[in-house]
Coordinates of C-alpha atoms in Angstrom, one line a residue:
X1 CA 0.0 0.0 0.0
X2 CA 1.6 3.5 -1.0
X3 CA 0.8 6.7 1.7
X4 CA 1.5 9.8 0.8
X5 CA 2.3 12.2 3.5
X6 CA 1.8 15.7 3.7
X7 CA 4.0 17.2 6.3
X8 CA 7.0 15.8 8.1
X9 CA 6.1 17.3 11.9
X10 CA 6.0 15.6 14.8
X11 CA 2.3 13.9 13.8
X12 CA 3.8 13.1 10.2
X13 CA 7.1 11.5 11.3
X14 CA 5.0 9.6 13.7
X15 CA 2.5 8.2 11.7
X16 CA 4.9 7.5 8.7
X17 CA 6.9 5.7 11.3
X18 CA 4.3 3.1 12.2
X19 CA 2.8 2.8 8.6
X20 CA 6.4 2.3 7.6
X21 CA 6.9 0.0 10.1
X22 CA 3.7 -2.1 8.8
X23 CA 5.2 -2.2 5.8
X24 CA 3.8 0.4 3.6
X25 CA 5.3 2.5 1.3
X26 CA 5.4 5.5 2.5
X27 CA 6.3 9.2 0.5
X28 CA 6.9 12.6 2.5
X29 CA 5.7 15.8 0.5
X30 CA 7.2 18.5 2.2
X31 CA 8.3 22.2 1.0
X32 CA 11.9 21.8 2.0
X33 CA 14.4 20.3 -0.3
X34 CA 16.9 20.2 2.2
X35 CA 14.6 18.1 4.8
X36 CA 13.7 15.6 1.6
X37 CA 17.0 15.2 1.2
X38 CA 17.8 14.0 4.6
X39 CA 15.1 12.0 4.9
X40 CA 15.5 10.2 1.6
X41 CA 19.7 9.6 2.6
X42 CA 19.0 8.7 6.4
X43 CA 15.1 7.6 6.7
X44 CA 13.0 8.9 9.3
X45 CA 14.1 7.9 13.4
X46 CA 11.4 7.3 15.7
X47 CA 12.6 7.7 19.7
X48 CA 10.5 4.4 21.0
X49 CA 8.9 5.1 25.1
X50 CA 11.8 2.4 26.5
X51 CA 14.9 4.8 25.0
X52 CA 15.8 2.4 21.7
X53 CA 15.7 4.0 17.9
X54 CA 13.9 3.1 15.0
X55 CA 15.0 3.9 11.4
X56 CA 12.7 3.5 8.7
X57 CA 13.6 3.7 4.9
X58 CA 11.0 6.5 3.4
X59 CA 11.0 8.5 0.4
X60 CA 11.0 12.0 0.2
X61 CA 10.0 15.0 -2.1
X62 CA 9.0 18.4 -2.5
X63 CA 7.3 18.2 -5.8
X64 CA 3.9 17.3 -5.9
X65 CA 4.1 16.4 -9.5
X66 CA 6.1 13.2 -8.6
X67 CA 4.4 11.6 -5.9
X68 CA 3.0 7.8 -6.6
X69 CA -0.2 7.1 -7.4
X70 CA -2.4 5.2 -6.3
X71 CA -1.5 6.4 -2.8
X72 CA -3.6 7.1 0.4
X73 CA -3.1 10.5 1.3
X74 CA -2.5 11.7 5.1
X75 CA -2.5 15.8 5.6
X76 CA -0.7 16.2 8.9
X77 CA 0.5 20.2 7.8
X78 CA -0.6 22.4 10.8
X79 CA -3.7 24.8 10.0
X80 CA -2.1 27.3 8.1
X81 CA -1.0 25.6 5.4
X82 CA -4.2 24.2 4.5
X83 CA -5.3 26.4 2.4
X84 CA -2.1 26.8 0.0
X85 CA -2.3 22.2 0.0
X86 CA -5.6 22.7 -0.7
X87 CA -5.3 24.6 -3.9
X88 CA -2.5 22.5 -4.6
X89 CA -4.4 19.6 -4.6
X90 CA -7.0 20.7 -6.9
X91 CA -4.8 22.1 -8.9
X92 CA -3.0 18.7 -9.8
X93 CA -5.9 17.1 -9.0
X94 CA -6.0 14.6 -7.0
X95 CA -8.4 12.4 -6.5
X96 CA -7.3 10.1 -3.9
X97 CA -8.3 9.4 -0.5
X98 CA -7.3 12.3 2.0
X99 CA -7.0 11.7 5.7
X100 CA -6.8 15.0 7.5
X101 CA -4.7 15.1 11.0
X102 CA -5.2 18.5 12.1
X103 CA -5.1 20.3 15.8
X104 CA -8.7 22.1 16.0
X105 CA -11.6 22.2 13.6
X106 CA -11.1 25.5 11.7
X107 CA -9.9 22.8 8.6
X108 CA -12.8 21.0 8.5
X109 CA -14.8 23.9 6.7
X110 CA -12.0 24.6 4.6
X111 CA -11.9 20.8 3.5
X112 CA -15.8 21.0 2.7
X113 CA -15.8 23.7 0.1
X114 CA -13.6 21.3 -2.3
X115 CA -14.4 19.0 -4.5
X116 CA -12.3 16.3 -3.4
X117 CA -14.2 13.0 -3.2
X118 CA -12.8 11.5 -0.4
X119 CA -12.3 12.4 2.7
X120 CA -11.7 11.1 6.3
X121 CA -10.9 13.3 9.6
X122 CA -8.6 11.6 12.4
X123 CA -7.4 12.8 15.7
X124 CA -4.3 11.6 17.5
X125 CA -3.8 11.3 21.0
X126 CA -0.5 9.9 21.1
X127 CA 2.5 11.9 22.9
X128 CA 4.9 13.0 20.1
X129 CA 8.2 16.0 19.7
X130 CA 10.0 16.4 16.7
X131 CA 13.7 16.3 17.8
X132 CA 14.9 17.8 14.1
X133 CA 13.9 17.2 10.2
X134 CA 14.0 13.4 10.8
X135 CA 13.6 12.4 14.0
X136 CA 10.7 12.4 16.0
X137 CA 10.3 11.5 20.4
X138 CA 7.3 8.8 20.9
X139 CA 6.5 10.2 24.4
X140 CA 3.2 8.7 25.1
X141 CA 0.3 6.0 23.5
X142 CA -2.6 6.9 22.6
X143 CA -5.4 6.6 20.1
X144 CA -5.4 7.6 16.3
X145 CA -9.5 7.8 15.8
X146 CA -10.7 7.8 12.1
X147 CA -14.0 8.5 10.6
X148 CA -15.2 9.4 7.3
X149 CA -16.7 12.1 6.0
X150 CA -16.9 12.1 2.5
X151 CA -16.2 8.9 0.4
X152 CA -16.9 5.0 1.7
X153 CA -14.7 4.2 5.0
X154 CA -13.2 1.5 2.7
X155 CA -10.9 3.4 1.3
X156 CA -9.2 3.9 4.7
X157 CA -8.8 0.8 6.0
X158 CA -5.2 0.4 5.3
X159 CA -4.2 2.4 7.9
X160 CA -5.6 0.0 10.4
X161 CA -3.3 -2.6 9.5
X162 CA -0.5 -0.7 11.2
X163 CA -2.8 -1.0 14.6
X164 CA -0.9 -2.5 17.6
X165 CA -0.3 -2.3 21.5
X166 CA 1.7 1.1 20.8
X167 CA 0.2 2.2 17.8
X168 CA -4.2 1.7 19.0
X169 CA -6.3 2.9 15.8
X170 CA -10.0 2.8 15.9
X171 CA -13.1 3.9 13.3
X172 CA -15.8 5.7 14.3
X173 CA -18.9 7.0 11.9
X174 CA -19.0 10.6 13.0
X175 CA -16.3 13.0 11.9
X176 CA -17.4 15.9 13.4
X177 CA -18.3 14.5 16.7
X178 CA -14.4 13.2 17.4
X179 CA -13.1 16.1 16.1
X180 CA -15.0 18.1 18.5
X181 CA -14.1 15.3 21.1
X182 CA -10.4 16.3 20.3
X183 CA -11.0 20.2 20.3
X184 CA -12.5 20.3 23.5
X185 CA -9.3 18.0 24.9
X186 CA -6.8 20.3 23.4
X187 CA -8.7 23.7 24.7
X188 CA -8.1 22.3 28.2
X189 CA -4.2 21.8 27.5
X190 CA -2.8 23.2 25.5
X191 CA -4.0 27.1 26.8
X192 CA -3.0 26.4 30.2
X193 CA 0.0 25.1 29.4
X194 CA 1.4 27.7 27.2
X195 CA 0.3 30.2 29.1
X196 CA 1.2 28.8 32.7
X197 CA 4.6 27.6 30.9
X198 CA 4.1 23.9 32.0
X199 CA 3.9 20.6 30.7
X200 CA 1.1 18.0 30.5
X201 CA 1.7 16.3 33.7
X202 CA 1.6 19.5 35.8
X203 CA -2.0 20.3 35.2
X204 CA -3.1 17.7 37.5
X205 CA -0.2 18.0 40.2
X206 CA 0.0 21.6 40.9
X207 CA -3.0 22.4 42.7
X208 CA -3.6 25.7 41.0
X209 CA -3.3 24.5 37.5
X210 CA -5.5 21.6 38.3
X211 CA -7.9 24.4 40.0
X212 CA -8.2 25.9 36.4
X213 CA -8.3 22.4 34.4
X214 CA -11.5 21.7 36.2
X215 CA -13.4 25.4 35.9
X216 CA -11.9 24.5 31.7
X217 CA -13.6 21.1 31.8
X218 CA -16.9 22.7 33.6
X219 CA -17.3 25.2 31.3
X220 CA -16.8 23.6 28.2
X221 CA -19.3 20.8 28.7
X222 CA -22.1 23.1 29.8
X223 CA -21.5 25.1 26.7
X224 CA -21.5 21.2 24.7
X225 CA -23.5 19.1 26.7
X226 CA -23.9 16.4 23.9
X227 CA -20.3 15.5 24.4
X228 CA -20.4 14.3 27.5
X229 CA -21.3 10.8 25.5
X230 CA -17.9 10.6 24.3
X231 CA -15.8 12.6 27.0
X232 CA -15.7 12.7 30.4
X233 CA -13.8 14.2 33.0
X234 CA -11.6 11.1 33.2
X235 CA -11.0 10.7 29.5
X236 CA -9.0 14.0 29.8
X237 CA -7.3 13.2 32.9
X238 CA -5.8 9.7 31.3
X239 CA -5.0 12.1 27.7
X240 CA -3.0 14.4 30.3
X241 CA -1.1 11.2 32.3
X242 CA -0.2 9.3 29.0
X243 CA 1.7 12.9 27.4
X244 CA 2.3 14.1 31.3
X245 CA 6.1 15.0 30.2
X246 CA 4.9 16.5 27.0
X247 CA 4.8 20.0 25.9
X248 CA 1.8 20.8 23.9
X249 CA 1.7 22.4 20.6
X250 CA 0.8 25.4 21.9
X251 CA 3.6 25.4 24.5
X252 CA 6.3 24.4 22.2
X253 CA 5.6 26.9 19.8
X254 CA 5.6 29.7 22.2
X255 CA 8.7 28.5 23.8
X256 CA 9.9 28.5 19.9
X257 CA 8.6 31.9 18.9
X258 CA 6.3 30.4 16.6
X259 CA 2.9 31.5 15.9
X260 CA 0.5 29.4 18.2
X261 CA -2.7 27.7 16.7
X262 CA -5.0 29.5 18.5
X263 CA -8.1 30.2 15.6
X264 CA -8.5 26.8 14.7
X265 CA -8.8 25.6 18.2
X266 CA -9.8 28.5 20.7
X267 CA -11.4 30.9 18.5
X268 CA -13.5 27.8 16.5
X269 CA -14.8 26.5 19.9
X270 CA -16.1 30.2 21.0
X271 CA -17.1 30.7 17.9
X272 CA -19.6 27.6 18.3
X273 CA -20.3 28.2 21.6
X274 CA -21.3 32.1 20.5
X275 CA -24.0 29.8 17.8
X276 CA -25.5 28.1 20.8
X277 CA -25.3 31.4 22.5
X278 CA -23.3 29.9 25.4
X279 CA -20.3 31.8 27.2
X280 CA -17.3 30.8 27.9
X281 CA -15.5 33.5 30.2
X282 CA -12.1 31.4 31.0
X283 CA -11.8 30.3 27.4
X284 CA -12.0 33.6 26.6
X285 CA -9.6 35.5 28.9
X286 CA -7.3 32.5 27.8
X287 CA -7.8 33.5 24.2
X288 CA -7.2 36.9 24.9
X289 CA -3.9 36.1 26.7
X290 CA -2.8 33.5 23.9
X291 CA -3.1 36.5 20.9
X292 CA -0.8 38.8 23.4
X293 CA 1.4 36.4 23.4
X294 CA 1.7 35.5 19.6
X295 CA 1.9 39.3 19.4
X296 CA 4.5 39.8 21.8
X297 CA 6.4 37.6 19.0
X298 CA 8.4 36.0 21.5
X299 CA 9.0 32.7 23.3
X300 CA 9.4 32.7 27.4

């Protein structure tokens, strides 16, 4: 089976670690020649929880014209390249199967307006940090959730034969529903954390943090009370143990000087909540700190 993937991040090098490791033949698109180059000479390094290496043999290129087809496509590119992949895609067009892993939900309206025929959206709760262009740190296992959204689920099922004890995958029918699931998981953590500077772990052990995490979890489900079928108070907890030595995306960009996600996760969610006419006054004093700080330009 040939996967393309779009985007060699920490998500990316992850999951073209396992499929790789399943035997698949996987292909990075990526806009760097240089990191193509490295990964087609040296493969791609997963850091495995008990300290040992991986090295998978990959290919690697930043021309969109010479990628194999028939391929399933994964898009792990953060939010703001969506749109420029999109157009990309459509351009060439593709036709093949796109899985979208995404922080947030802001993609998912972008991803409607095309024409592409099919699509599935996944979240991933696994613990992962890029250590540089090739390498990426397997910090914690969780759960790679897949459902369809436009297209038979058929057309994913490859992926699942890379399931395992470290690698859990799962299919679910509703899209939207586990990408909210995921949303409202990373607008407890990932705020917080960049903002209070700490990782995962500390959330539940410092008393004040954890003080905060619960008003979060409070809040959010009153505002989306139909998601308390698929996440509980406990199913955040366990997300927040398994990556407790993680820093989240939000963290390690700000620590980075990097632009944090905050539209396609914050914003989206208060801009749902705002629909229902539901208010959300700690998710939005933590936007409005998270802006200052992408303003500010600065990591701290």
């Amino acid at each position: 089976m040939n996967i393309v993937i779009a985007g060699a991040g920490s998500i990316g090098l992850l999951l073209g670690s396992f499929l790789a490791e399943a035997g698949m033949a996987v292909t990075f698109y990526v806009r760097r020649e240089e990191q193509a180059q490295l990964i087609r000479d040296e493969g791609i390094q997963r850091i495995n929880q008990d300290g040992t290496a991986s090295v998978f043999d990959v290919r690697a290129t930043t021309d969109i014209r010479l990628l194999v087809s028939p391929a399933l496509w994964i898009v792990a590119v953060k939010y703001a390249g969506i749109p420029d992949l999109l157009a990309e895609l459509q351009q060439v067009e593709v036709k093949n199967p796109i899985l979208f892993v995404q922080n947030g939900i802001g993609h998912m309206t972008l991803v409607e307006k095309t024409n592409l025929p099919h699509i599935a959206f996944a979240t991933v709760e696994h613990g992962a940090r890029r250590v540089d262009n090739r390498t990426v740190n397997h910090n914690g296992v969780g759960m790679l959730t897949i459902a369809p959204f436009r297209g038979g689920r058929q057309l994913f099922d490859s992926v699942g034969q890379a399931h395992s004890a470290t690698f859990p995958i799962r299919y679910e029918i509703n899209a939207e529903q586990i990408m909210m699931r995921k949303v409202l998981i990373n607008c407890m953590i990932n705020p917080l954390t960049a903002i209070l500077k700490v990782k995962n772990g500390e959330l539940l052990t410092n008393d004040y943090c954890r003080q905060l995490f619960d008003t979060l979890f409070d809040e959010l489900i009153n505002a989306f009370p139909e998601i308390a079928e698929v996440l509980s108070y406990e199913d955040v907890v366990e997300v927040c143990r398994k990556t407790s030595r993680n820093q989240s995306s939000m963290l390690a960009d700000c620590l980075a000087a990097r632009p944090m996600e905050i539209e396609t996760i914050v914003t989206a969610v208060l801009r749902k909540a705002q629909e229902r006419h539901q208010s959300l006054p700690l998710l939005t004093m933590l936007e409005t700190m998270l802006y200052a700080l992408n303003q500010r330009g600065e990591g701290m």
